[in-house]
Coordinates of C-alpha atoms and ligand atoms in Angstrom, one line a residue:
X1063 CA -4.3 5.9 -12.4
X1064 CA -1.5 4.3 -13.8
X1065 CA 2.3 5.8 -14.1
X1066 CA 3.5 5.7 -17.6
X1067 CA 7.0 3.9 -18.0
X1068 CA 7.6 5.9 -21.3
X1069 CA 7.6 9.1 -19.7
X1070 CA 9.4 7.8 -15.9
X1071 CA 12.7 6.2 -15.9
X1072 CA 12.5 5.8 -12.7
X1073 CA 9.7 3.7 -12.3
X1074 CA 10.3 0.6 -11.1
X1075 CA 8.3 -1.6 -12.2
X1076 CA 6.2 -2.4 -9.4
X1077 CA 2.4 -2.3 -8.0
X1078 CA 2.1 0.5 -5.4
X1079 CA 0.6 0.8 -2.2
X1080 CA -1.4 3.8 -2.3
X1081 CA -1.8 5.2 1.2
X1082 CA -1.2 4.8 4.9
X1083 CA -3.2 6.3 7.4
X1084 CA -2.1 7.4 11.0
X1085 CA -4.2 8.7 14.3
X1086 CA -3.0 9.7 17.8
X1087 CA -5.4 10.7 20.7
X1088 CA -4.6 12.0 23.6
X1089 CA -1.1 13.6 23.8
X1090 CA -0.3 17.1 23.6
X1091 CA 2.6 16.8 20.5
X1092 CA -0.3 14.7 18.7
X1093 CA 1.2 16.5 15.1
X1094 CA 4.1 15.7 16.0
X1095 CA 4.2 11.7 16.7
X1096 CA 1.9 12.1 13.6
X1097 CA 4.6 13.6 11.6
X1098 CA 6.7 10.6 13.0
X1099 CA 4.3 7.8 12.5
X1100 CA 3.7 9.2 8.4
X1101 CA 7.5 9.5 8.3
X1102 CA 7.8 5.1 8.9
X1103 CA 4.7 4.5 6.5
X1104 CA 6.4 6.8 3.7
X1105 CA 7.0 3.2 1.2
X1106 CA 3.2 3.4 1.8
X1107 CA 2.7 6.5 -0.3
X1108 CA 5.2 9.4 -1.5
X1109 CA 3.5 11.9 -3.7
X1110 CA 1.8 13.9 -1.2
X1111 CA 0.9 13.9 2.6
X1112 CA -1.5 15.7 4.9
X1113 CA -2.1 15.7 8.9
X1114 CA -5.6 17.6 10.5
X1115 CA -5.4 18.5 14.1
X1116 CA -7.5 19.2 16.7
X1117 CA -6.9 21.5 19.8
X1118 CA -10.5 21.5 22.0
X1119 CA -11.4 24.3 19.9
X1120 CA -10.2 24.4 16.9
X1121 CA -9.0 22.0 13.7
X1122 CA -5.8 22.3 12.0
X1123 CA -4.7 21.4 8.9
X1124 CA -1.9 20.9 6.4
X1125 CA -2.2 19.2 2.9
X1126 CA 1.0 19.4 0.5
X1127 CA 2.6 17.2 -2.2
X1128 CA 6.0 16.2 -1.4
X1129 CA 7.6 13.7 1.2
X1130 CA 6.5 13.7 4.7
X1131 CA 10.6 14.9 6.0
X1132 CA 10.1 17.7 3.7
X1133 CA 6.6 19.1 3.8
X1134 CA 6.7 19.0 7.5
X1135 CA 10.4 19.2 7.7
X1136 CA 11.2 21.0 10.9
X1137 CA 12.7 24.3 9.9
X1138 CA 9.1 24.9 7.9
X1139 CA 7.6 25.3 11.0
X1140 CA 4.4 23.5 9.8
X1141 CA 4.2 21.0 12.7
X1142 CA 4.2 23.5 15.6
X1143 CA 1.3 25.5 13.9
X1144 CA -1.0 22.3 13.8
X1145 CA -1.6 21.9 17.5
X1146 CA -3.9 19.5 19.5
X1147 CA -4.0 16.8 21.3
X1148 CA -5.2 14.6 18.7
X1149 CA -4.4 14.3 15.0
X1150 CA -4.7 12.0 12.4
X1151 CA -2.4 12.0 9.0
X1152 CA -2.0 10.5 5.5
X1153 CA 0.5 9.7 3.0
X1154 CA -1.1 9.6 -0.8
X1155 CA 1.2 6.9 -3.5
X1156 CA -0.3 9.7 -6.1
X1157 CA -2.7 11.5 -7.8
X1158 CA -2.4 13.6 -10.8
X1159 CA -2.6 16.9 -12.6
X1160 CA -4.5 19.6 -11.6
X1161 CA -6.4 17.2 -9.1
X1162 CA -3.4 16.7 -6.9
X1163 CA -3.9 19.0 -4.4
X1164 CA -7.6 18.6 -3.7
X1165 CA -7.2 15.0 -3.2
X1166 CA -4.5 15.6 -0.5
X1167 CA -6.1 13.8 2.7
X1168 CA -6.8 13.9 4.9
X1169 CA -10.5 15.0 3.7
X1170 CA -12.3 17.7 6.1
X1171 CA -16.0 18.3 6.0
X1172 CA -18.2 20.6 8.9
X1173 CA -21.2 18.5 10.3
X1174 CA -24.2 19.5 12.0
X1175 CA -22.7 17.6 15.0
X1176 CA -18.8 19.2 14.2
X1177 CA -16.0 18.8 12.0
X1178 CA -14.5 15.9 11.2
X1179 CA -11.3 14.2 9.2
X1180 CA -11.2 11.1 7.2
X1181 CA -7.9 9.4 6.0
X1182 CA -8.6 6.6 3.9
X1183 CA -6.4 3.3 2.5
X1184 CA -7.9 1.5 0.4
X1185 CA -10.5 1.7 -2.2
X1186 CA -14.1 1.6 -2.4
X1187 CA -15.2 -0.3 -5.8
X1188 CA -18.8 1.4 -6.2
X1189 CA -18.0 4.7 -5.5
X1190 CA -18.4 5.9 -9.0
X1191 CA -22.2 4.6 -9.1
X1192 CA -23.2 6.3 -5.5
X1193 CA -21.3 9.3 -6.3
X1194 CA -23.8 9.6 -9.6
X1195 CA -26.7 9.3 -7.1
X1196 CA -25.6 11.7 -5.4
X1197 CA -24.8 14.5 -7.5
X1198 CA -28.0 13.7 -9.0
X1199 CA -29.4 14.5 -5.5
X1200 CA -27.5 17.9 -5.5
X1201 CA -24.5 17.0 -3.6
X1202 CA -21.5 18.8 -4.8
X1203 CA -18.0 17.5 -4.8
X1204 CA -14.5 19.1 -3.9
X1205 CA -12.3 16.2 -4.9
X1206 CA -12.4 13.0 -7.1
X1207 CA -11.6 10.6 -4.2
X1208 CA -13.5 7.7 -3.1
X1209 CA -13.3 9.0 0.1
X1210 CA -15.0 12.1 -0.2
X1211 CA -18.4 9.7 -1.7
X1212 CA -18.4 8.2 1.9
X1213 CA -18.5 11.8 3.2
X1214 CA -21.3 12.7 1.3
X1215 CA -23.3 9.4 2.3
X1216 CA -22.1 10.6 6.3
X1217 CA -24.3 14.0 5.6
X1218 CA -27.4 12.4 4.1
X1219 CA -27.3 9.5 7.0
X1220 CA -29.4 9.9 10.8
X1221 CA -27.7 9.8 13.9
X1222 CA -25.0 10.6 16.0
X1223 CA -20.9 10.6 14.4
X1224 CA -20.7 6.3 14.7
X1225 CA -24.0 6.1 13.3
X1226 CA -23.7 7.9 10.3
X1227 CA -20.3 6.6 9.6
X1228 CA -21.8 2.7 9.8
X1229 CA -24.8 4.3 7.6
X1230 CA -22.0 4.9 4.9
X1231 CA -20.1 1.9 5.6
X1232 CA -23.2 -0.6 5.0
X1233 CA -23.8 1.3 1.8
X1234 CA -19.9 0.9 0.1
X1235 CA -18.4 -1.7 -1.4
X1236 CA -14.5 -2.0 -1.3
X1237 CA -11.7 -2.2 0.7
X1238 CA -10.8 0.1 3.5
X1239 CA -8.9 1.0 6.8
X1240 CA -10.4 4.4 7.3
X1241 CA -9.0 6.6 10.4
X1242 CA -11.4 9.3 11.5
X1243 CA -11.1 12.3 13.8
X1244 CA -14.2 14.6 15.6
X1245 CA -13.9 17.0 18.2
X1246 CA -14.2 14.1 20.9
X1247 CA -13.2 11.0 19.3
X1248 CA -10.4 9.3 17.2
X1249 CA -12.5 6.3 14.8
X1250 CA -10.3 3.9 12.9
X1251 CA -12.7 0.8 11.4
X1252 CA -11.4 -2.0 9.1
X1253 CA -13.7 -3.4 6.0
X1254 CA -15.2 -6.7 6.8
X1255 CA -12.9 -8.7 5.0
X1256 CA -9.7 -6.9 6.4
X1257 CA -7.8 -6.3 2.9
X1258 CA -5.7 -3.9 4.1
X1259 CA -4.3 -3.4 7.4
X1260 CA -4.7 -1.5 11.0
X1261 CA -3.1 -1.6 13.8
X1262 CA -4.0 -0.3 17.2
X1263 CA -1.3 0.8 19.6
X1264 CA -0.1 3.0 22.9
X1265 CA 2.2 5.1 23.4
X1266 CA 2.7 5.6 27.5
X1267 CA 4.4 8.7 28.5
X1268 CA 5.3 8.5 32.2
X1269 CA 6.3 11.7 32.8
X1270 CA 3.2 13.3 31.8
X1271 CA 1.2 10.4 33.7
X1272 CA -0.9 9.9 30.3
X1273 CA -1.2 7.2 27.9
X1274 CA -2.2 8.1 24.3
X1275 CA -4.0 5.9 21.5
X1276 CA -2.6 5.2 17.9
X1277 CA -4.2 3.9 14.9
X1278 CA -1.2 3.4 12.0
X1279 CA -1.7 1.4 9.1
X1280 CA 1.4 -1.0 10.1
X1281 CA 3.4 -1.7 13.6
X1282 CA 6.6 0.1 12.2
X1283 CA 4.6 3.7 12.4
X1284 CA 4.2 2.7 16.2
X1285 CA 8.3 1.0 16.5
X1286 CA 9.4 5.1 15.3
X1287 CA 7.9 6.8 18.8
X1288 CA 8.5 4.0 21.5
X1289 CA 4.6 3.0 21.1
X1290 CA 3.7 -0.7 21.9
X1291 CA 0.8 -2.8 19.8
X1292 CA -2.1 -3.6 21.5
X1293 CA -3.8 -5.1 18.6
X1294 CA -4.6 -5.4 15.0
X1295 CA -7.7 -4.2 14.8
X1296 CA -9.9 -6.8 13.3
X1297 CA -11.9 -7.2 10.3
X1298 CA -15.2 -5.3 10.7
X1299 CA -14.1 -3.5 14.0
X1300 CA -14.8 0.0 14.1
X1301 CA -12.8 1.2 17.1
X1302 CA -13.5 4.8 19.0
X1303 CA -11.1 6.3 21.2
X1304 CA -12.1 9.0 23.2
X1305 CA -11.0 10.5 26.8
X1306 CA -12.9 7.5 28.2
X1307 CA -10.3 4.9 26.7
X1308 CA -10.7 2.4 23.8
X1309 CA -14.6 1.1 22.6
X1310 CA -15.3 -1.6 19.9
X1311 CA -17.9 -2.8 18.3
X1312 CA -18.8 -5.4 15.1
X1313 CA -21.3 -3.3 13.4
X1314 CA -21.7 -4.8 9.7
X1315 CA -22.2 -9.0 9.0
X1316 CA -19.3 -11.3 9.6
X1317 CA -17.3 -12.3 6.3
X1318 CA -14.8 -14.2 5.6
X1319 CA -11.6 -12.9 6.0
X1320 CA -9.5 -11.5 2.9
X1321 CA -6.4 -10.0 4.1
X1322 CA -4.3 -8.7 0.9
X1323 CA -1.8 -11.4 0.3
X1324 CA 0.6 -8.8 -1.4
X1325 CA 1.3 -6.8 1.7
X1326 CA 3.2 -9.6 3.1
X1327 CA 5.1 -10.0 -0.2
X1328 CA 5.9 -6.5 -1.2
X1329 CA 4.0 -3.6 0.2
X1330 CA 4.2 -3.7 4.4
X1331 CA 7.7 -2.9 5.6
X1332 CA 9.7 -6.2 6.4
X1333 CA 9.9 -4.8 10.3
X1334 CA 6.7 -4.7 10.5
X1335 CA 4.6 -7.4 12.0
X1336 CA 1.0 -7.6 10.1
X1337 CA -1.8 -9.8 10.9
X1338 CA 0.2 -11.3 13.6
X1339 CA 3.1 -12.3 10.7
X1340 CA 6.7 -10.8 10.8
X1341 CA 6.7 -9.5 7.4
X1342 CA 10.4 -10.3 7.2
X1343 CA 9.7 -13.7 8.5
X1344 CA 7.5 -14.5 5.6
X1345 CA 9.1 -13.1 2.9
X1346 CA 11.7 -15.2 4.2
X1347 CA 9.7 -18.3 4.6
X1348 CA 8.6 -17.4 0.6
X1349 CA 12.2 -17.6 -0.6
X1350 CA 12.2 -20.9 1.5
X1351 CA 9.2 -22.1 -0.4
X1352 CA 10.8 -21.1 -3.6
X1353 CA 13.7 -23.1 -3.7
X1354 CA 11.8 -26.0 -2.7
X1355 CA 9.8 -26.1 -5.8
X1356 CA 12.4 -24.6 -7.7
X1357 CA 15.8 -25.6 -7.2
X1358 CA 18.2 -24.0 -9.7
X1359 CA 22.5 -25.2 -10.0
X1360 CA 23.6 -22.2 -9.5
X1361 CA 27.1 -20.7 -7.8
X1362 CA 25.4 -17.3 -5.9
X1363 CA 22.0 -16.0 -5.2
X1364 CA 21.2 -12.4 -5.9
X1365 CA 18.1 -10.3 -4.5
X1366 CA 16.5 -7.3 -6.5
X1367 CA 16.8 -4.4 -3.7
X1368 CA 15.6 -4.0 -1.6
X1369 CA 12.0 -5.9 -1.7
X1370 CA 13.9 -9.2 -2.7
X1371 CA 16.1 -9.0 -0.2
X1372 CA 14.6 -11.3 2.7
X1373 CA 13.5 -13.9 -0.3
X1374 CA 16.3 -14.1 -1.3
X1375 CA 18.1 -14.8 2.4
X1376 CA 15.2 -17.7 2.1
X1377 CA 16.4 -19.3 -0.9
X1378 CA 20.1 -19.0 0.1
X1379 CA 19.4 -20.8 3.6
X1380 CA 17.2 -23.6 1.8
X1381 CA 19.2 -23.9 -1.2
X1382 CA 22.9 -23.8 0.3
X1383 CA 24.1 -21.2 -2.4
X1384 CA 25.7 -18.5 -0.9
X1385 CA 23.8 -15.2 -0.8
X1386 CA 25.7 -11.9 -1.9
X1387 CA 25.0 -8.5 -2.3
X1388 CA 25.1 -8.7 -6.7
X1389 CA 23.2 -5.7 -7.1
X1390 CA 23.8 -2.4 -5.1
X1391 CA 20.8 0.2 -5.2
X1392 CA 21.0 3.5 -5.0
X1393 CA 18.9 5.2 -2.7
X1394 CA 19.5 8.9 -4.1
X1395 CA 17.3 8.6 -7.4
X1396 CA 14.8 10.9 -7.3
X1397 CA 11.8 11.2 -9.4
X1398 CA 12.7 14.4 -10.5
X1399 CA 16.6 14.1 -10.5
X1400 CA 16.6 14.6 -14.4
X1401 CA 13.9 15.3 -16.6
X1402 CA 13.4 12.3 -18.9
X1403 CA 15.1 13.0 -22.4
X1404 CA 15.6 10.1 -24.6
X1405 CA 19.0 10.5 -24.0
X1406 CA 18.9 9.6 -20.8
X1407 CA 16.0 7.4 -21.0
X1408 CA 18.3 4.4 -22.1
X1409 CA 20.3 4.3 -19.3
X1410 CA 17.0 3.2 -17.1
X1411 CA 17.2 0.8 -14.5
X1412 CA 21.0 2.2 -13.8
X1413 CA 20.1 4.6 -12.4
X1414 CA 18.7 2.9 -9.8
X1415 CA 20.8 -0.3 -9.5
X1416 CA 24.0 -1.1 -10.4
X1417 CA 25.9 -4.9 -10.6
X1418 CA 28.4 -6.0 -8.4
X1419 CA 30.9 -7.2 -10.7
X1420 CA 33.0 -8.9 -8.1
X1421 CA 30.3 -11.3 -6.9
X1422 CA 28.5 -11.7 -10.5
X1423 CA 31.7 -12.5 -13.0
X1424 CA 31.8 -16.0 -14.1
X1425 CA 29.3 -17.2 -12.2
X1426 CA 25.5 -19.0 -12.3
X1427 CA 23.7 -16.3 -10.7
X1428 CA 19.9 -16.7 -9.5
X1429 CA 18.0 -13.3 -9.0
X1430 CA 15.2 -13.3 -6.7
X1431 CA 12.4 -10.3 -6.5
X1432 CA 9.2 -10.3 -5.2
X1433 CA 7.2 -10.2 -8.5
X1434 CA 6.8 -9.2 -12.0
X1435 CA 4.4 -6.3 -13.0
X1436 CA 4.9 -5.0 -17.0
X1437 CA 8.3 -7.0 -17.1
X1438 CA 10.5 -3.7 -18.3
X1439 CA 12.9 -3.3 -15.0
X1440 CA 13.5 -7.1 -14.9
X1441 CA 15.0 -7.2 -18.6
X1442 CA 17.3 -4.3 -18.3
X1443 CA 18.5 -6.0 -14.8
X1444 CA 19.5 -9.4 -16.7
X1445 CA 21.0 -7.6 -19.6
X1446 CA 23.1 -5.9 -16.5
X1447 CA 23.7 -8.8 -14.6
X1448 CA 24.7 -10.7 -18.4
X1449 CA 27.2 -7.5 -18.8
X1450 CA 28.8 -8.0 -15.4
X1451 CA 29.8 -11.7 -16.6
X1452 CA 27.2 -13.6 -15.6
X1453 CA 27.4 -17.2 -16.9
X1454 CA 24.1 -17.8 -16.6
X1455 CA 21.2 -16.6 -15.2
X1456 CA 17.7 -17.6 -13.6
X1457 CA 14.9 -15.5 -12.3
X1458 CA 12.9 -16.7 -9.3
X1459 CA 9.8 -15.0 -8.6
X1460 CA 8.8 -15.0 -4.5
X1461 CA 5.0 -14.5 -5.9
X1462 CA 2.6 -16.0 -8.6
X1463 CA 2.4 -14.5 -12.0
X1464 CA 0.5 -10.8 -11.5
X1465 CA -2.6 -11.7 -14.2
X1466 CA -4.8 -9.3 -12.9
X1467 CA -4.9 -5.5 -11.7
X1468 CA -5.4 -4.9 -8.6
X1469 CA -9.0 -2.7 -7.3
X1470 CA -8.8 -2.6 -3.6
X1471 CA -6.4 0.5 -3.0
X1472 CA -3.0 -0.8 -5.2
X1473 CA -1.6 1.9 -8.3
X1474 CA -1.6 -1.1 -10.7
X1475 CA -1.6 -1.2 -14.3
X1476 CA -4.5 -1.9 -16.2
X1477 CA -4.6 -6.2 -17.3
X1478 CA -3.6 -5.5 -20.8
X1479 CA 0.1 -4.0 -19.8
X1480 CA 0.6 -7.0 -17.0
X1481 CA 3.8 -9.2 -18.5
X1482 CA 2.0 -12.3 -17.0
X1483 CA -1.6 -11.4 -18.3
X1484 CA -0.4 -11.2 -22.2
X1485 CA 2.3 -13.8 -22.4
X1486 CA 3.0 -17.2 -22.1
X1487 CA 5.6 -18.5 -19.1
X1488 CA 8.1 -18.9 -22.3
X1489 CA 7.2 -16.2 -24.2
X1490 CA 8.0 -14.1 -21.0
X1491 CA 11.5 -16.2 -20.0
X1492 CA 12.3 -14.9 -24.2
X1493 CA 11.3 -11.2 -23.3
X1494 CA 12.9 -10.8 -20.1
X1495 CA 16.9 -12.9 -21.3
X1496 CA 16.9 -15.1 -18.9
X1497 CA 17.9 -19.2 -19.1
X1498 CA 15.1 -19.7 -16.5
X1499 CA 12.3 -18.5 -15.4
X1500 CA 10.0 -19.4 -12.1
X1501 CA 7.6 -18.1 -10.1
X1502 CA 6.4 -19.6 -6.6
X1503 CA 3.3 -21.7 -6.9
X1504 CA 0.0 -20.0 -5.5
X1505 CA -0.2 -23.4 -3.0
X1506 CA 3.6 -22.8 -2.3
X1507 CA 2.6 -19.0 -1.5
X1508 CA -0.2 -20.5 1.1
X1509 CA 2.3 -22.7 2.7
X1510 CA 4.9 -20.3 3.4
X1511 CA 2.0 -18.3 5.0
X1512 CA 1.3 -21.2 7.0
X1513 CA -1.7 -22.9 5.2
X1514 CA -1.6 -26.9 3.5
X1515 CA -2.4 -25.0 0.2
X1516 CA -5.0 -22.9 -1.4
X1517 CA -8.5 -23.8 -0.9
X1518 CA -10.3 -22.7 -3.3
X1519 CA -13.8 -22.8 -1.7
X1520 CA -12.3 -20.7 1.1
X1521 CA -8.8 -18.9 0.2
X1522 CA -7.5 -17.1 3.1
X1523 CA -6.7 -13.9 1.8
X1524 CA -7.4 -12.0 -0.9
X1525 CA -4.9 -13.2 -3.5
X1526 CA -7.2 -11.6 -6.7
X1527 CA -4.3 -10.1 -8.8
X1528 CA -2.8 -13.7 -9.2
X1529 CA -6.2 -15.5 -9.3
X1530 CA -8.9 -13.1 -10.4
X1531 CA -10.7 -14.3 -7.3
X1532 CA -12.1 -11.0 -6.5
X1533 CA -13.7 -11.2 -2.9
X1534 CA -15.5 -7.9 -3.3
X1535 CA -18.0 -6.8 -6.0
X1536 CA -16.4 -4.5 -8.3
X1537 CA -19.1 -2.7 -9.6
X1538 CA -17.5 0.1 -11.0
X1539 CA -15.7 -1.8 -13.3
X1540 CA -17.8 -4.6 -13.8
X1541 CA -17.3 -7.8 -12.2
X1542 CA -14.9 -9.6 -14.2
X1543 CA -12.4 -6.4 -13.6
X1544 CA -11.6 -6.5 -17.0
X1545 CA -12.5 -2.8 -17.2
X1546 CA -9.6 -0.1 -17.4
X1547 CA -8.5 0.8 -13.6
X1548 CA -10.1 3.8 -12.5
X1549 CA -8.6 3.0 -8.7
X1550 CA -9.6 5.7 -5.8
X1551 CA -9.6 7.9 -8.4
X1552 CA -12.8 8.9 -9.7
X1553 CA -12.9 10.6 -13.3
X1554 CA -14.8 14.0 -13.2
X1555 CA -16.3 13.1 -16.7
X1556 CA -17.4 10.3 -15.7
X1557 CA -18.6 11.7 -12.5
X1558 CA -20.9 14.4 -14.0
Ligands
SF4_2877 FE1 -3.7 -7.3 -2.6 FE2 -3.7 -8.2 -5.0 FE3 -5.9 -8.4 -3.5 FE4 -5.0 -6.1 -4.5 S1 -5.8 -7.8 -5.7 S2 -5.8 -6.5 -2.4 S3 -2.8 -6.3 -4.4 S4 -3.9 -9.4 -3.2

């Protein structure tokens, strides 16, 4: 699904992450450091989130749209009701209509061996076609997620809980970091290529002489409770946890790694440390790369908040331009602050941001952000920056141009409303105002990472939405991916 800037102000202009999953086994305030752990991966996902608990007798659970601060907000009660010593939670980027609420994860489904949860990031890319199969087999469905396709394949599968779930896995295609919970076990398992991330961590708690296992889609949902990573867990791993400690196995055929490039330039939180990367550290090494290919006269350098911010530090520290604080953000705009009327449609990306007039006036100012999407927040912020007395002004991009939509678990738009997709590099310097326009070079993207360049033969992570290089069949949407984006989720109509 895709946000429509024509009816939300307030979007800004990006592609979104659309989930983070969390799991905790073996402490008694399991909802709890749940609630905590969603709480640090909210930039993962704000539109709705869920947690399902489990108590040795009975599951728990609580699905709501809203932020995680206030659906389980602390006067609501909410948290104390879903008891257990396990849990495992989700934050949803979005869903819409009247499907919102039945897509809440995390899903729930009874078993003949139990009940069991699913939280799911990313998505799987033939969903649509087994879903088909399986309605035509009888199976009925409660939700138009991806997900719930993999739940169905569970019930038609042999075996015991793992079995079943690596019956499912060998049958999707796609990208995912699923977290699981059963009556006796806590499952997280990464897709073979590892597009998006999971982390394993332990949280120690002396005083009750325990030690509890976390799953969390990034280290900063561990940082939030005191826990310590053990491990990312790797591509292809399916983990168990259970009161017998941690168990791992490699069930499905070794790929190549394809780790989603764009989590270390916009969607992982800079504190976290992904894929053994500081975040932060990249991003700045990015903005490093940046002005070394492109190197700009210019008097300050300005970051597009906050996601440019650490780029931007990069390109100040390389470049020798000083680094100031041109645009302040505000962080009170919410999406439902004021309903959109034209008349307040125009004032846009103000809302939002606002120039810094004492560090912009007169000056050559070089604005950094981590990418371009449809192109619309970037124009209104050079027009502001122009207003504010800008002498000049050139817009560095710490990614490639975004050519392609994104099928592996990203909100993106579909090709045709990508800036970068329907416009030439000049043709989108003319639409956006500035004097110049650059974007890092796919081999400068690689080296920053740490890599000579991009090999071609054998890229190191999935990079698809600047290349087209898609490393996993998309047969939903036909392999070229020039179909419209259905994303995780699935049309009913099309469904039927
Ligand atoms: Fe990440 Fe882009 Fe690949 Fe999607 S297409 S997984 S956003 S690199």
């Amino acid at each position: 699904m895709t946000l429509d800037v024509s009816t939300n102000p307030y979007d800004d202009d990006k592609f979104h992450e659309e989930c983070a999953v969390f799991g905790i086994f073996g402490t008694e305030d399991a909802s709890k450091h749940t609630a905590l752990g969603l709480h640090a991966l909210q930039h993962r996902g704000q539109e709705a989130t869920g947690i399902v608990s489990f108590d040795g007798k009975e599951f728990h659970a609580h699905r709501e749209t809203g932020q995680v601060g206030d659906v389980f907000d602390k006067d609501r009660g909410i948290v104390e009701k879903l008891k257990g010593f396990a849990a495992i939670g989700h934050n949803r980027y979005s869903t819409t209509g009247g499907d919102m609420v039945r897509n809440i994860q995390p899903l729930f489904a009874d078993f003949e061996f139990g009940g069991l949860a699913v939280a799911h990031n990313g998505n799987l890319t033939n969903a649509l076609r087994l879903r088909k199969e399986l309605v035509k087999h009888g199976a009925i469905f409660q939700s138009t997620t991806d997900t719930e396709t993999l739940i169905h394949l569970m019930a038609h599968a042999q075996g015991n809980l793992t079995e079943r779930l690596v019956a499912a896995l060998r049958r999707v295609e796609g990208a995912y970091s699923l977290v699981c919970m059963s009556r006796k076990k806590l499952i997280g398992v990464r897709d073979p290529m590892g597009v998006r991330p999971l982390v394993l961590g332990k949280l120690s708690e002396p005083s009750k002489d325990s030690t509890a296992y976390i799953l969390a889609s990034e280290t900063c949902g561990l940082d939030i409770m005191g826990a310590e990573k053990v491990r990312d867990v790797l591509p292809g791993e399916l983990i168990v946890i259970d009161e017998k400690g941690v168990h791992s196995q490699f069930p499905f055929p070794k790929m190549a790694e394809r780790f989603c490039v764009f989590e270390y330039i916009y969607f992982s939180r800079p504190d976290s440390i992904v894929e053994g990367h500081s975040v932060y550290t990249a991003r700045k090494a990015i903005g490093r790369e940046l002005a070394r290919e492109h190197p700009v006269e210019a008097d300050v350098i300005v970051p597009i908040p906050d996601s440019g911010v650490p780029s931007a530090i990069g390109y100040a520290e390389e470049s020798g331009v000083p680094f100031e604080y041109g645009i302040i953000r505000n962080h009170y705009v919410g999406r439902t602050f004021i309903e959109p009327t034209d008349e307040i449609r125009h004032l846009g990306v103000k809302l939002k941001h606002n120039a810094n007039r004492a560090v912009i006036e007169g000056k050559r100012v070089v604005l950094i952000d981590d990418s371009i999407v449809r192109g619309t927040t970037s124009r209104k912020i050079v027009e502001m920056i122009r207003a504010a007395g800008a002498t000049a002004v050139h817009m560095c991009i710490a990614s490639p141009p975004t050519t392609y939509s994104c099928y592996y678990g990203v909100d993106t738009p579909e090709r045709s409303q990508l800036m970068a997709a329907r416009m030439s590099h000049e043709e989108m310097r003319q639409a956006i105002g500035c004097d110049t326009l650059t974007f890092i070079t796919m081999d400068g993207l690689y080296r920053a990472m740490g890599h000579a360049a991009r090999d071609p033969a054998k890229p190191a992570y999935c990079d698809a939405c600047f290349s087209g290089d898609y490393p996993i069949r998309l047969t939903d949407f036909g392999d070229s991916g020039g179909q419209p984006a259905q994303l995780s989720l699935l049309r009913e109509q099309k469904a039927g």
